[in-house]
PDB file of C-alpha atoms and ligand atoms in Angstrom:
ATOM      1  CA  MET V   1     118.926  64.554  24.627  1.00  0.00           C
ATOM      2  CA  SER V   2     119.742  64.871  20.878  1.00  0.00           C
ATOM      3  CA  THR V   3     121.164  68.222  19.786  1.00  0.00           C
ATOM      4  CA  LYS V   4     119.311  70.030  16.698  1.00  0.00           C
ATOM      5  CA  THR V   5     121.339  71.330  15.044  1.00  0.00           C
ATOM      6  CA  VAL V   6     121.582  75.391  13.728  1.00  0.00           C
ATOM      7  CA  GLN V   7     122.645  76.172   9.785  1.00  0.00           C
ATOM      8  CA  VAL V   8     125.388  79.068   9.927  1.00  0.00           C
ATOM      9  CA  GLY V   9     126.051  79.703   5.773  1.00  0.00           C
ATOM     10  CA  ARG V  10     127.364  76.200   4.473  1.00  0.00           C
ATOM     11  CA  PHE V  11     128.475  74.906   8.114  1.00  0.00           C
ATOM     12  CA  GLU V  12     126.194  73.744  11.285  1.00  0.00           C
ATOM     13  CA  ILE V  13     126.176  73.893  14.984  1.00  0.00           C
ATOM     14  CA  GLY V  14     125.911  70.873  17.068  1.00  0.00           C
ATOM     15  CA  GLY V  15     126.577  69.028  14.696  1.00  0.00           C
ATOM     16  CA  PRO V  16     129.124  65.766  14.543  1.00  0.00           C
ATOM     17  CA  ASN V  17     131.621  68.473  14.114  1.00  0.00           C
ATOM     18  CA  PHE V  18     133.363  71.350  16.497  1.00  0.00           C
ATOM     19  CA  VAL V  19     133.200  74.486  15.630  1.00  0.00           C
ATOM     20  CA  VAL V  20     135.510  77.716  16.559  1.00  0.00           C
ATOM     21  CA  ILE V  21     134.154  81.154  15.955  1.00  0.00           C
ATOM     22  CA  ALA V  22     137.136  83.427  17.029  1.00  0.00           C
ATOM     23  CA  GLY V  23     137.801  87.330  16.432  1.00  0.00           C
ATOM     24  CA  PRO V  24     138.326  90.293  17.983  1.00  0.00           C
ATOM     25  CA  CYS V  25     136.221  91.610  20.742  1.00  0.00           C
ATOM     26  CA  SER V  26     135.388  94.977  18.927  1.00  0.00           C
ATOM     27  CA  VAL V  27     135.834  95.430  15.351  1.00  0.00           C
ATOM     28  CA  GLU V  28     138.679  98.454  15.222  1.00  0.00           C
ATOM     29  CA  SER V  29     140.106  99.000  11.575  1.00  0.00           C
ATOM     30  CA  LYS V  30     140.583  97.555   8.499  1.00  0.00           C
ATOM     31  CA  ASP V  31     143.809  96.426   9.287  1.00  0.00           C
ATOM     32  CA  GLN V  32     142.885  94.637  12.698  1.00  0.00           C
ATOM     33  CA  PHE V  33     140.091  93.315  11.706  1.00  0.00           C
ATOM     34  CA  LEU V  34     141.573  91.276   8.441  1.00  0.00           C
ATOM     35  CA  THR V  35     144.625  90.215   9.538  1.00  0.00           C
ATOM     36  CA  THR V  36     142.618  88.647  12.741  1.00  0.00           C
ATOM     37  CA  ALA V  37     140.188  87.055  10.043  1.00  0.00           C
ATOM     38  CA  GLU V  38     143.216  85.919   8.023  1.00  0.00           C
ATOM     39  CA  ALA V  39     145.167  84.765  10.889  1.00  0.00           C
ATOM     40  CA  VAL V  40     142.432  82.607  12.896  1.00  0.00           C
ATOM     41  CA  LYS V  41     140.953  80.919   9.386  1.00  0.00           C
ATOM     42  CA  SER V  42     144.709  79.483   8.555  1.00  0.00           C
ATOM     43  CA  ALA V  43     144.641  78.377  12.067  1.00  0.00           C
ATOM     44  CA  GLY V  44     141.173  76.652  11.760  1.00  0.00           C
ATOM     45  CA  ALA V  45     138.607  78.899  12.866  1.00  0.00           C
ATOM     46  CA  LEU V  46     135.234  78.486  10.626  1.00  0.00           C
ATOM     47  CA  MET V  47     133.560  81.532  11.560  1.00  0.00           C
ATOM     48  CA  LEU V  48     134.633  84.840  12.619  1.00  0.00           C
ATOM     49  CA  ARG V  49     133.547  87.560  16.040  1.00  0.00           C
ATOM     50  CA  GLY V  50     133.610  91.066  16.207  1.00  0.00           C
ATOM     51  CA  GLY V  51     131.872  93.506  18.536  1.00  0.00           C
ATOM     52  CA  ILE V  52     129.781  96.516  16.390  1.00  0.00           C
ATOM     53  CA  PHE V  53     127.930  97.594  19.211  1.00  0.00           C
ATOM     54  CA  LYS V  54     129.554  97.336  22.718  1.00  0.00           C
ATOM     55  CA  LEU V  55     128.075  97.452  25.417  1.00  0.00           C
ATOM     56  CA  ARG V  56     130.607  98.527  28.225  1.00  0.00           C
ATOM     57  CA  THR V  57     130.192  98.484  31.953  1.00  0.00           C
ATOM     58  CA  LYS V  58     132.104 102.145  31.485  1.00  0.00           C
ATOM     59  CA  PRO V  59     130.327 105.063  29.677  1.00  0.00           C
ATOM     60  CA  ASP V  60     133.686 106.625  28.763  1.00  0.00           C
ATOM     61  CA  THR V  61     135.143 103.676  27.480  1.00  0.00           C
ATOM     62  CA  PHE V  62     135.138 102.620  23.504  1.00  0.00           C
ATOM     63  CA  GLN V  63     131.544 101.727  22.593  1.00  0.00           C
ATOM     64  CA  GLY V  64     132.745 100.269  19.489  1.00  0.00           C
ATOM     65  CA  LEU V  65     132.310 101.671  15.913  1.00  0.00           C
ATOM     66  CA  GLY V  66     129.138 101.472  15.207  1.00  0.00           C
ATOM     67  CA  SER V  67     127.565 102.190  11.820  1.00  0.00           C
ATOM     68  CA  GLU V  68     131.041 102.940  10.902  1.00  0.00           C
ATOM     69  CA  ALA V  69     132.518  99.447  11.009  1.00  0.00           C
ATOM     70  CA  PHE V  70     129.418  97.934   8.531  1.00  0.00           C
ATOM     71  CA  ALA V  71     131.099  98.719   5.030  1.00  0.00           C
ATOM     72  CA  LEU V  72     134.611  96.967   6.177  1.00  0.00           C
ATOM     73  CA  VAL V  73     133.208  94.143   7.972  1.00  0.00           C
ATOM     74  CA  LYS V  74     131.496  93.625   4.498  1.00  0.00           C
ATOM     75  CA  GLU V  75     134.539  93.498   2.619  1.00  0.00           C
ATOM     76  CA  VAL V  76     136.951  91.251   5.186  1.00  0.00           C
ATOM     77  CA  LYS V  77     133.393  88.628   5.170  1.00  0.00           C
ATOM     78  CA  HIS V  78     133.515  88.786   1.364  1.00  0.00           C
ATOM     79  CA  GLN V  79     137.650  88.436   1.411  1.00  0.00           C
ATOM     80  CA  THR V  80     137.513  85.384   4.000  1.00  0.00           C
ATOM     81  CA  GLN V  81     133.484  84.047   3.057  1.00  0.00           C
ATOM     82  CA  MET V  82     133.428  83.693   6.757  1.00  0.00           C
ATOM     83  CA  PRO V  83     130.244  83.890   8.563  1.00  0.00           C
ATOM     84  CA  PHE V  84     130.146  86.483  11.341  1.00  0.00           C
ATOM     85  CA  PHE V  85     128.613  86.954  14.433  1.00  0.00           C
ATOM     86  CA  SER V  86     128.066  90.066  16.266  1.00  0.00           C
ATOM     87  CA  GLU V  87     126.454  91.634  19.059  1.00  0.00           C
ATOM     88  CA  ILE V  88     122.571  93.568  18.540  1.00  0.00           C
ATOM     89  CA  THR V  89     122.134  95.844  22.039  1.00  0.00           C
ATOM     90  CA  ASP V  90     118.782  96.974  20.658  1.00  0.00           C
ATOM     91  CA  PRO V  91     115.781  95.766  18.858  1.00  0.00           C
ATOM     92  CA  ARG V  92     116.177  99.258  16.586  1.00  0.00           C
ATOM     93  CA  GLN V  93     119.526  98.074  14.821  1.00  0.00           C
ATOM     94  CA  VAL V  94     117.889  94.355  13.458  1.00  0.00           C
ATOM     95  CA  GLY V  95     117.074  96.377  10.002  1.00  0.00           C
ATOM     96  CA  ASP V  96     121.178  97.551   9.711  1.00  0.00           C
ATOM     97  CA  LEU V  97     122.087  94.652  11.143  1.00  0.00           C
ATOM     98  CA  MET V  98     120.413  92.016   8.867  1.00  0.00           C
ATOM     99  CA  ASP V  99     122.864  92.434   5.945  1.00  0.00           C
ATOM    100  CA  VAL V 100     125.928  92.531   8.137  1.00  0.00           C
ATOM    101  CA  VAL V 101     125.690  89.682  10.377  1.00  0.00           C
ATOM    102  CA  ASP V 102     125.233  86.088   9.912  1.00  0.00           C
ATOM    103  CA  VAL V 103     124.385  85.389  13.594  1.00  0.00           C
ATOM    104  CA  PHE V 104     123.164  87.540  15.683  1.00  0.00           C
ATOM    105  CA  GLN V 105     124.741  87.555  19.240  1.00  0.00           C
ATOM    106  CA  VAL V 106     122.976  88.138  22.797  1.00  0.00           C
ATOM    107  CA  GLY V 107     124.986  89.587  24.924  1.00  0.00           C
ATOM    108  CA  SER V 108     125.187  88.651  28.588  1.00  0.00           C
ATOM    109  CA  ARG V 109     123.443  91.730  29.619  1.00  0.00           C
ATOM    110  CA  ASN V 110     120.658  91.247  27.407  1.00  0.00           C
ATOM    111  CA  MET V 111     120.116  88.124  28.427  1.00  0.00           C
ATOM    112  CA  HIS V 112     116.625  89.195  30.071  1.00  0.00           C
ATOM    113  CA  ASN V 113     115.507  91.780  27.314  1.00  0.00           C
ATOM    114  CA  TYR V 114     112.538  90.099  26.408  1.00  0.00           C
ATOM    115  CA  ALA V 115     112.071  92.788  23.919  1.00  0.00           C
ATOM    116  CA  LEU V 116     115.068  92.200  21.988  1.00  0.00           C
ATOM    117  CA  LEU V 117     114.590  87.839  22.532  1.00  0.00           C
ATOM    118  CA  LYS V 118     111.154  88.502  21.226  1.00  0.00           C
ATOM    119  CA  GLU V 119     112.380  91.094  17.915  1.00  0.00           C
ATOM    120  CA  LEU V 120     114.996  88.112  17.376  1.00  0.00           C
ATOM    121  CA  GLY V 121     112.230  85.303  17.219  1.00  0.00           C
ATOM    122  CA  GLN V 122     111.070  87.481  14.501  1.00  0.00           C
ATOM    123  CA  VAL V 123     114.263  87.274  11.725  1.00  0.00           C
ATOM    124  CA  ASP V 124     115.622  83.700   9.963  1.00  0.00           C
ATOM    125  CA  LYS V 125     119.059  83.965  11.135  1.00  0.00           C
ATOM    126  CA  PRO V 126     120.388  81.977  13.898  1.00  0.00           C
ATOM    127  CA  VAL V 127     120.527  83.767  17.357  1.00  0.00           C
ATOM    128  CA  LEU V 128     123.877  83.355  19.625  1.00  0.00           C
ATOM    129  CA  LEU V 129     122.382  83.471  23.552  1.00  0.00           C
ATOM    130  CA  LYS V 130     125.093  84.069  25.806  1.00  0.00           C
ATOM    131  CA  ARG V 131     124.263  83.048  29.205  1.00  0.00           C
ATOM    132  CA  GLY V 132     123.293  86.696  31.757  1.00  0.00           C
ATOM    133  CA  PHE V 133     126.026  86.690  34.490  1.00  0.00           C
ATOM    134  CA  SER V 134     123.548  86.653  36.978  1.00  0.00           C
ATOM    135  CA  GLY V 135     121.273  84.029  34.977  1.00  0.00           C
ATOM    136  CA  ARG V 136     120.489  80.425  36.098  1.00  0.00           C
ATOM    137  CA  ILE V 137     120.065  78.125  33.366  1.00  0.00           C
ATOM    138  CA  ASP V 138     116.439  77.449  33.831  1.00  0.00           C
ATOM    139  CA  GLU V 139     116.183  81.065  33.514  1.00  0.00           C
ATOM    140  CA  TRP V 140     118.723  81.114  30.360  1.00  0.00           C
ATOM    141  CA  ILE V 141     116.685  78.171  28.602  1.00  0.00           C
ATOM    142  CA  HIS V 142     113.144  79.812  29.324  1.00  0.00           C
ATOM    143  CA  ALA V 143     115.239  83.339  27.352  1.00  0.00           C
ATOM    144  CA  ALA V 144     116.077  80.927  24.380  1.00  0.00           C
ATOM    145  CA  GLU V 145     112.065  80.063  24.417  1.00  0.00           C
ATOM    146  CA  TYR V 146     111.801  83.995  23.932  1.00  0.00           C
ATOM    147  CA  VAL V 147     113.095  83.575  21.031  1.00  0.00           C
ATOM    148  CA  SER V 148     111.605  80.158  19.744  1.00  0.00           C
ATOM    149  CA  SER V 149     108.198  80.779  20.872  1.00  0.00           C
ATOM    150  CA  SER V 150     108.625  83.886  19.044  1.00  0.00           C
ATOM    151  CA  GLY V 151     109.135  81.590  15.220  1.00  0.00           C
ATOM    152  CA  ASN V 152     112.676  81.415  15.686  1.00  0.00           C
ATOM    153  CA  PRO V 153     114.150  78.119  16.641  1.00  0.00           C
ATOM    154  CA  GLN V 154     117.814  78.653  15.315  1.00  0.00           C
ATOM    155  CA  VAL V 155     118.868  79.096  18.711  1.00  0.00           C
ATOM    156  CA  ILE V 156     122.232  78.788  20.120  1.00  0.00           C
ATOM    157  CA  LEU V 157     123.978  79.031  23.769  1.00  0.00           C
ATOM    158  CA  CYS V 158     126.670  80.332  24.875  1.00  0.00           C
ATOM    159  CA  GLU V 159     128.435  79.746  28.003  1.00  0.00           C
ATOM    160  CA  ARG V 160     130.391  82.517  29.015  1.00  0.00           C
ATOM    161  CA  GLY V 161     130.736  82.412  33.007  1.00  0.00           C
ATOM    162  CA  ILE V 162     128.750  83.654  35.694  1.00  0.00           C
ATOM    163  CA  ARG V 163     129.812  86.013  38.653  1.00  0.00           C
ATOM    164  CA  THR V 164     130.546  84.094  41.394  1.00  0.00           C
ATOM    165  CA  PHE V 165     132.568  85.223  45.086  1.00  0.00           C
ATOM    166  CA  GLU V 166     135.731  84.538  42.763  1.00  0.00           C
ATOM    167  CA  THR V 167     137.445  87.769  41.876  1.00  0.00           C
ATOM    168  CA  LYS V 168     140.696  86.169  40.627  1.00  0.00           C
ATOM    169  CA  THR V 169     139.211  85.467  36.962  1.00  0.00           C
ATOM    170  CA  ARG V 170     136.483  87.801  35.499  1.00  0.00           C
ATOM    171  CA  ASN V 171     134.044  85.426  35.737  1.00  0.00           C
ATOM    172  CA  THR V 172     133.517  81.656  36.546  1.00  0.00           C
ATOM    173  CA  PHE V 173     133.117  79.232  33.913  1.00  0.00           C
ATOM    174  CA  ASP V 174     130.402  77.480  34.831  1.00  0.00           C
ATOM    175  CA  VAL V 175     131.315  73.754  33.257  1.00  0.00           C
ATOM    176  CA  ASN V 176     127.908  72.247  34.804  1.00  0.00           C
ATOM    177  CA  ALA V 177     126.029  73.857  32.591  1.00  0.00           C
ATOM    178  CA  ILE V 178     127.199  72.811  29.124  1.00  0.00           C
ATOM    179  CA  ALA V 179     126.690  69.058  30.548  1.00  0.00           C
ATOM    180  CA  TYR V 180     123.646  70.519  31.789  1.00  0.00           C
ATOM    181  CA  VAL V 181     121.975  71.693  28.448  1.00  0.00           C
ATOM    182  CA  LYS V 182     123.610  69.164  26.304  1.00  0.00           C
ATOM    183  CA  GLN V 183     121.704  66.117  28.903  1.00  0.00           C
ATOM    184  CA  HIS V 184     118.415  68.362  29.207  1.00  0.00           C
ATOM    185  CA  THR V 185     117.499  70.543  26.125  1.00  0.00           C
ATOM    186  CA  SER V 186     118.489  70.167  22.484  1.00  0.00           C
ATOM    187  CA  LEU V 187     120.109  73.434  21.820  1.00  0.00           C
ATOM    188  CA  PRO V 188     123.751  73.500  20.793  1.00  0.00           C
ATOM    189  CA  VAL V 189     125.957  74.999  23.186  1.00  0.00           C
ATOM    190  CA  ILE V 190     129.498  76.520  22.660  1.00  0.00           C
ATOM    191  CA  ALA V 191     131.437  78.056  25.162  1.00  0.00           C
ATOM    192  CA  ASP V 192     133.778  81.080  26.089  1.00  0.00           C
ATOM    193  CA  PRO V 193     136.899  80.868  27.246  1.00  0.00           C
ATOM    194  CA  SER V 194     137.294  84.002  27.300  1.00  0.00           C
ATOM    195  CA  HIS V 195     134.743  86.157  28.763  1.00  0.00           C
ATOM    196  CA  ALA V 196     134.549  82.471  31.425  1.00  0.00           C
ATOM    197  CA  THR V 197     138.346  83.862  32.727  1.00  0.00           C
ATOM    198  CA  GLY V 198     139.232  87.564  31.466  1.00  0.00           C
ATOM    199  CA  ARG V 199     142.542  86.278  31.222  1.00  0.00           C
ATOM    200  CA  SER V 200     144.661  85.238  28.349  1.00  0.00           C
ATOM    201  CA  GLU V 201     146.329  82.354  30.114  1.00  0.00           C
ATOM    202  CA  LEU V 202     143.446  80.774  31.413  1.00  0.00           C
ATOM    203  CA  VAL V 203     141.735  80.609  28.002  1.00  0.00           C
ATOM    204  CA  THR V 204     143.183  77.249  26.522  1.00  0.00           C
ATOM    205  CA  PRO V 205     142.372  75.267  29.449  1.00  0.00           C
ATOM    206  CA  VAL V 206     139.019  76.462  29.654  1.00  0.00           C
ATOM    207  CA  ALA V 207     138.673  75.881  26.222  1.00  0.00           C
ATOM    208  CA  LEU V 208     139.992  72.363  26.675  1.00  0.00           C
ATOM    209  CA  ALA V 209     137.829  71.448  29.322  1.00  0.00           C
ATOM    210  CA  ALA V 210     134.361  72.979  27.651  1.00  0.00           C
ATOM    211  CA  ALA V 211     135.202  70.680  25.189  1.00  0.00           C
ATOM    212  CA  ALA V 212     135.436  67.486  27.042  1.00  0.00           C
ATOM    213  CA  ALA V 213     132.424  68.588  28.942  1.00  0.00           C
ATOM    214  CA  GLY V 214     130.692  68.231  25.444  1.00  0.00           C
ATOM    215  CA  ALA V 215     130.620  71.589  24.023  1.00  0.00           C
ATOM    216  CA  ASP V 216     129.583  72.109  20.182  1.00  0.00           C
ATOM    217  CA  GLY V 217     132.288  74.928  19.524  1.00  0.00           C
ATOM    218  CA  LEU V 218     134.111  77.783  21.096  1.00  0.00           C
ATOM    219  CA  ILE V 219     134.255  81.568  20.545  1.00  0.00           C
ATOM    220  CA  VAL V 220     137.639  83.610  21.380  1.00  0.00           C
ATOM    221  CA  GLU V 221     138.796  86.462  21.346  1.00  0.00           C
ATOM    222  CA  VAL V 222     142.041  86.626  19.326  1.00  0.00           C
ATOM    223  CA  HIS V 223     143.932  90.214  18.437  1.00  0.00           C
ATOM    224  CA  PRO V 224     147.444  91.272  16.878  1.00  0.00           C
ATOM    225  CA  ASN V 225     148.622  92.927  19.638  1.00  0.00           C
ATOM    226  CA  PRO V 226     146.565  92.222  22.884  1.00  0.00           C
ATOM    227  CA  PRO V 227     148.735  95.073  24.583  1.00  0.00           C
ATOM    228  CA  SER V 228     146.927  97.405  22.719  1.00  0.00           C
ATOM    229  CA  ALA V 229     143.212  96.442  22.150  1.00  0.00           C
ATOM    230  CA  LEU V 230     140.581  99.105  22.506  1.00  0.00           C
ATOM    231  CA  SER V 231     138.501  96.280  24.842  1.00  0.00           C
ATOM    232  CA  ASP V 232     139.012  93.478  27.026  1.00  0.00           C
ATOM    233  CA  GLY V 233     142.762  93.323  25.902  1.00  0.00           C
ATOM    234  CA  GLU V 234     144.046  90.825  28.818  1.00  0.00           C
ATOM    235  CA  GLN V 235     141.147  88.099  27.883  1.00  0.00           C
ATOM    236  CA  ALA V 236     142.501  88.616  24.171  1.00  0.00           C
ATOM    237  CA  LEU V 237     144.565  85.564  22.253  1.00  0.00           C
ATOM    238  CA  ASP V 238     147.884  86.633  19.997  1.00  0.00           C
ATOM    239  CA  PHE V 239     147.627  84.941  16.907  1.00  0.00           C
ATOM    240  CA  GLN V 240     150.242  82.224  18.083  1.00  0.00           C
ATOM    241  CA  SER V 241     148.670  81.643  20.899  1.00  0.00           C
ATOM    242  CA  PHE V 242     145.737  80.819  19.657  1.00  0.00           C
ATOM    243  CA  SER V 243     147.030  78.550  16.944  1.00  0.00           C
ATOM    244  CA  GLN V 244     148.116  76.791  20.241  1.00  0.00           C
ATOM    245  CA  LEU V 245     145.089  76.149  21.724  1.00  0.00           C
ATOM    246  CA  MET V 246     143.795  74.886  17.995  1.00  0.00           C
ATOM    247  CA  SER V 247     146.597  72.275  18.270  1.00  0.00           C
ATOM    248  CA  ARG V 248     145.781  71.240  21.535  1.00  0.00           C
ATOM    249  CA  LEU V 249     142.363  71.158  20.734  1.00  0.00           C
ATOM    250  CA  GLU V 250     142.207  68.994  18.012  1.00  0.00           C
ATOM    251  CA  LYS V 251     143.967  66.284  20.651  1.00  0.00           C
ATOM    252  CA  VAL V 252     141.412  66.446  23.299  1.00  0.00           C
ATOM    253  CA  LEU V 253     138.904  66.128  19.604  1.00  0.00           C
ATOM    254  CA  ILE V 254     140.430  63.306  19.177  1.00  0.00           C
ATOM    255  CA  ALA V 255     140.923  61.186  22.373  1.00  0.00           C
ATOM    256  CA  LEU V 256     136.736  61.567  22.392  1.00  0.00           C
ATOM    257  CA  ASP V 257     135.965  60.516  18.789  1.00  0.00           C
ATOM    258  CA  ARG V 258     135.264  63.893  17.598  1.00  0.00           C
ATOM    259  CA  ARG V 259     136.874  66.271  15.133  1.00  0.00           C
ATOM    260  CA  LEU V 260     137.491  69.751  14.347  1.00  0.00           C
ATOM    261  CA  ALA V 261     134.746  70.861  11.237  1.00  0.00           C
ATOM    262  CA  PRO V 262     136.742  70.414   8.199  1.00  0.00           C
ATOM    263  CA  SER V 263     138.333  73.555   7.144  1.00  0.00           C
ATOM    264  CA  TRP V 264     138.873  75.406   4.325  1.00  0.00           C
TER     265      TRP V 264
HETATM  266  C1  PEP H   1     131.309  89.872  23.751  1.00  0.00           C
HETATM  267  O1  PEP H   1     131.387  89.532  23.245  1.00  0.00           O
HETATM  268  O2  PEP H   1     132.510  90.614  23.546  1.00  0.00           O
HETATM  269  C2  PEP H   1     130.692  90.537  25.461  1.00  0.00           C
HETATM  270  C3  PEP H   1     130.171  91.601  25.407  1.00  0.00           C
HETATM  271  O3  PEP H   1     129.966  89.223  25.960  1.00  0.00           O
HETATM  272  P1  PEP H   1     129.600  89.103  26.819  1.00  0.00           P
HETATM  273  O4  PEP H   1     127.991  89.735  26.352  1.00  0.00           O
HETATM  274  O5  PEP H   1     129.309  87.660  26.850  1.00  0.00           O
HETATM  275  O6  PEP H   1     130.127  89.798  28.445  1.00  0.00           O
HETATM  276 MN1   MN H   2     134.732  90.978  24.489  1.00  0.00          MN
END
């Protein structure tokens, strides 16, 4: 089925060009966020990610800077001109996040949160819908329909790994899902090799596999000093590993007659 593109700022996702979104799991400080944004941009990423409200498994771990991050995120966006993706964890955050994010991310834990999906059906901004870690492909597609049937057709799917019996990796990347949604839906789909593996050394190979399977892009976690990250340090790439991922990705895309969206 042909993919309908979703416009994000002056770029599109789901068109002929492959799009890379990168940034830290969590926005931690102005310095951390700005240096990461500049590094990923110079390596060829077009868009920026960064968690502000974090849904953590353990309540005593870092929960994100919350509204304290708004001003610094706006400054970094202004300086880099990169469209920004961040997770919305509660329908009551729509108003505040509206002038901070360019794309509302729905996290894996909220794929079944129909109140949140319907609320995002009322906004005029794209929604990145992550697959629930226990969500079947049909449930994920129906979750996307909650957003579109409430009035917002700008939905991008994201495969981020599912829970299986395997424990060597945080999740199991379901490459089938990428191929399936490309062939059976008209929604763009991107891959998140960071959460899909949970291990930085596996991020590049899985990213390349996703591109080969037909993904429209990637969302990748990058941190200036992964061991010191306040969340998801084990899966974050440092700047050098991210640049290596980008150069290997370009070669895979060329072999597939595709290319990276023109960079800055
Ligand atoms: C994230 O992107 O940082 C995140 C929490 O992802 P997921 O919802 O896929 O676990
Ligand atoms: Mn993360």
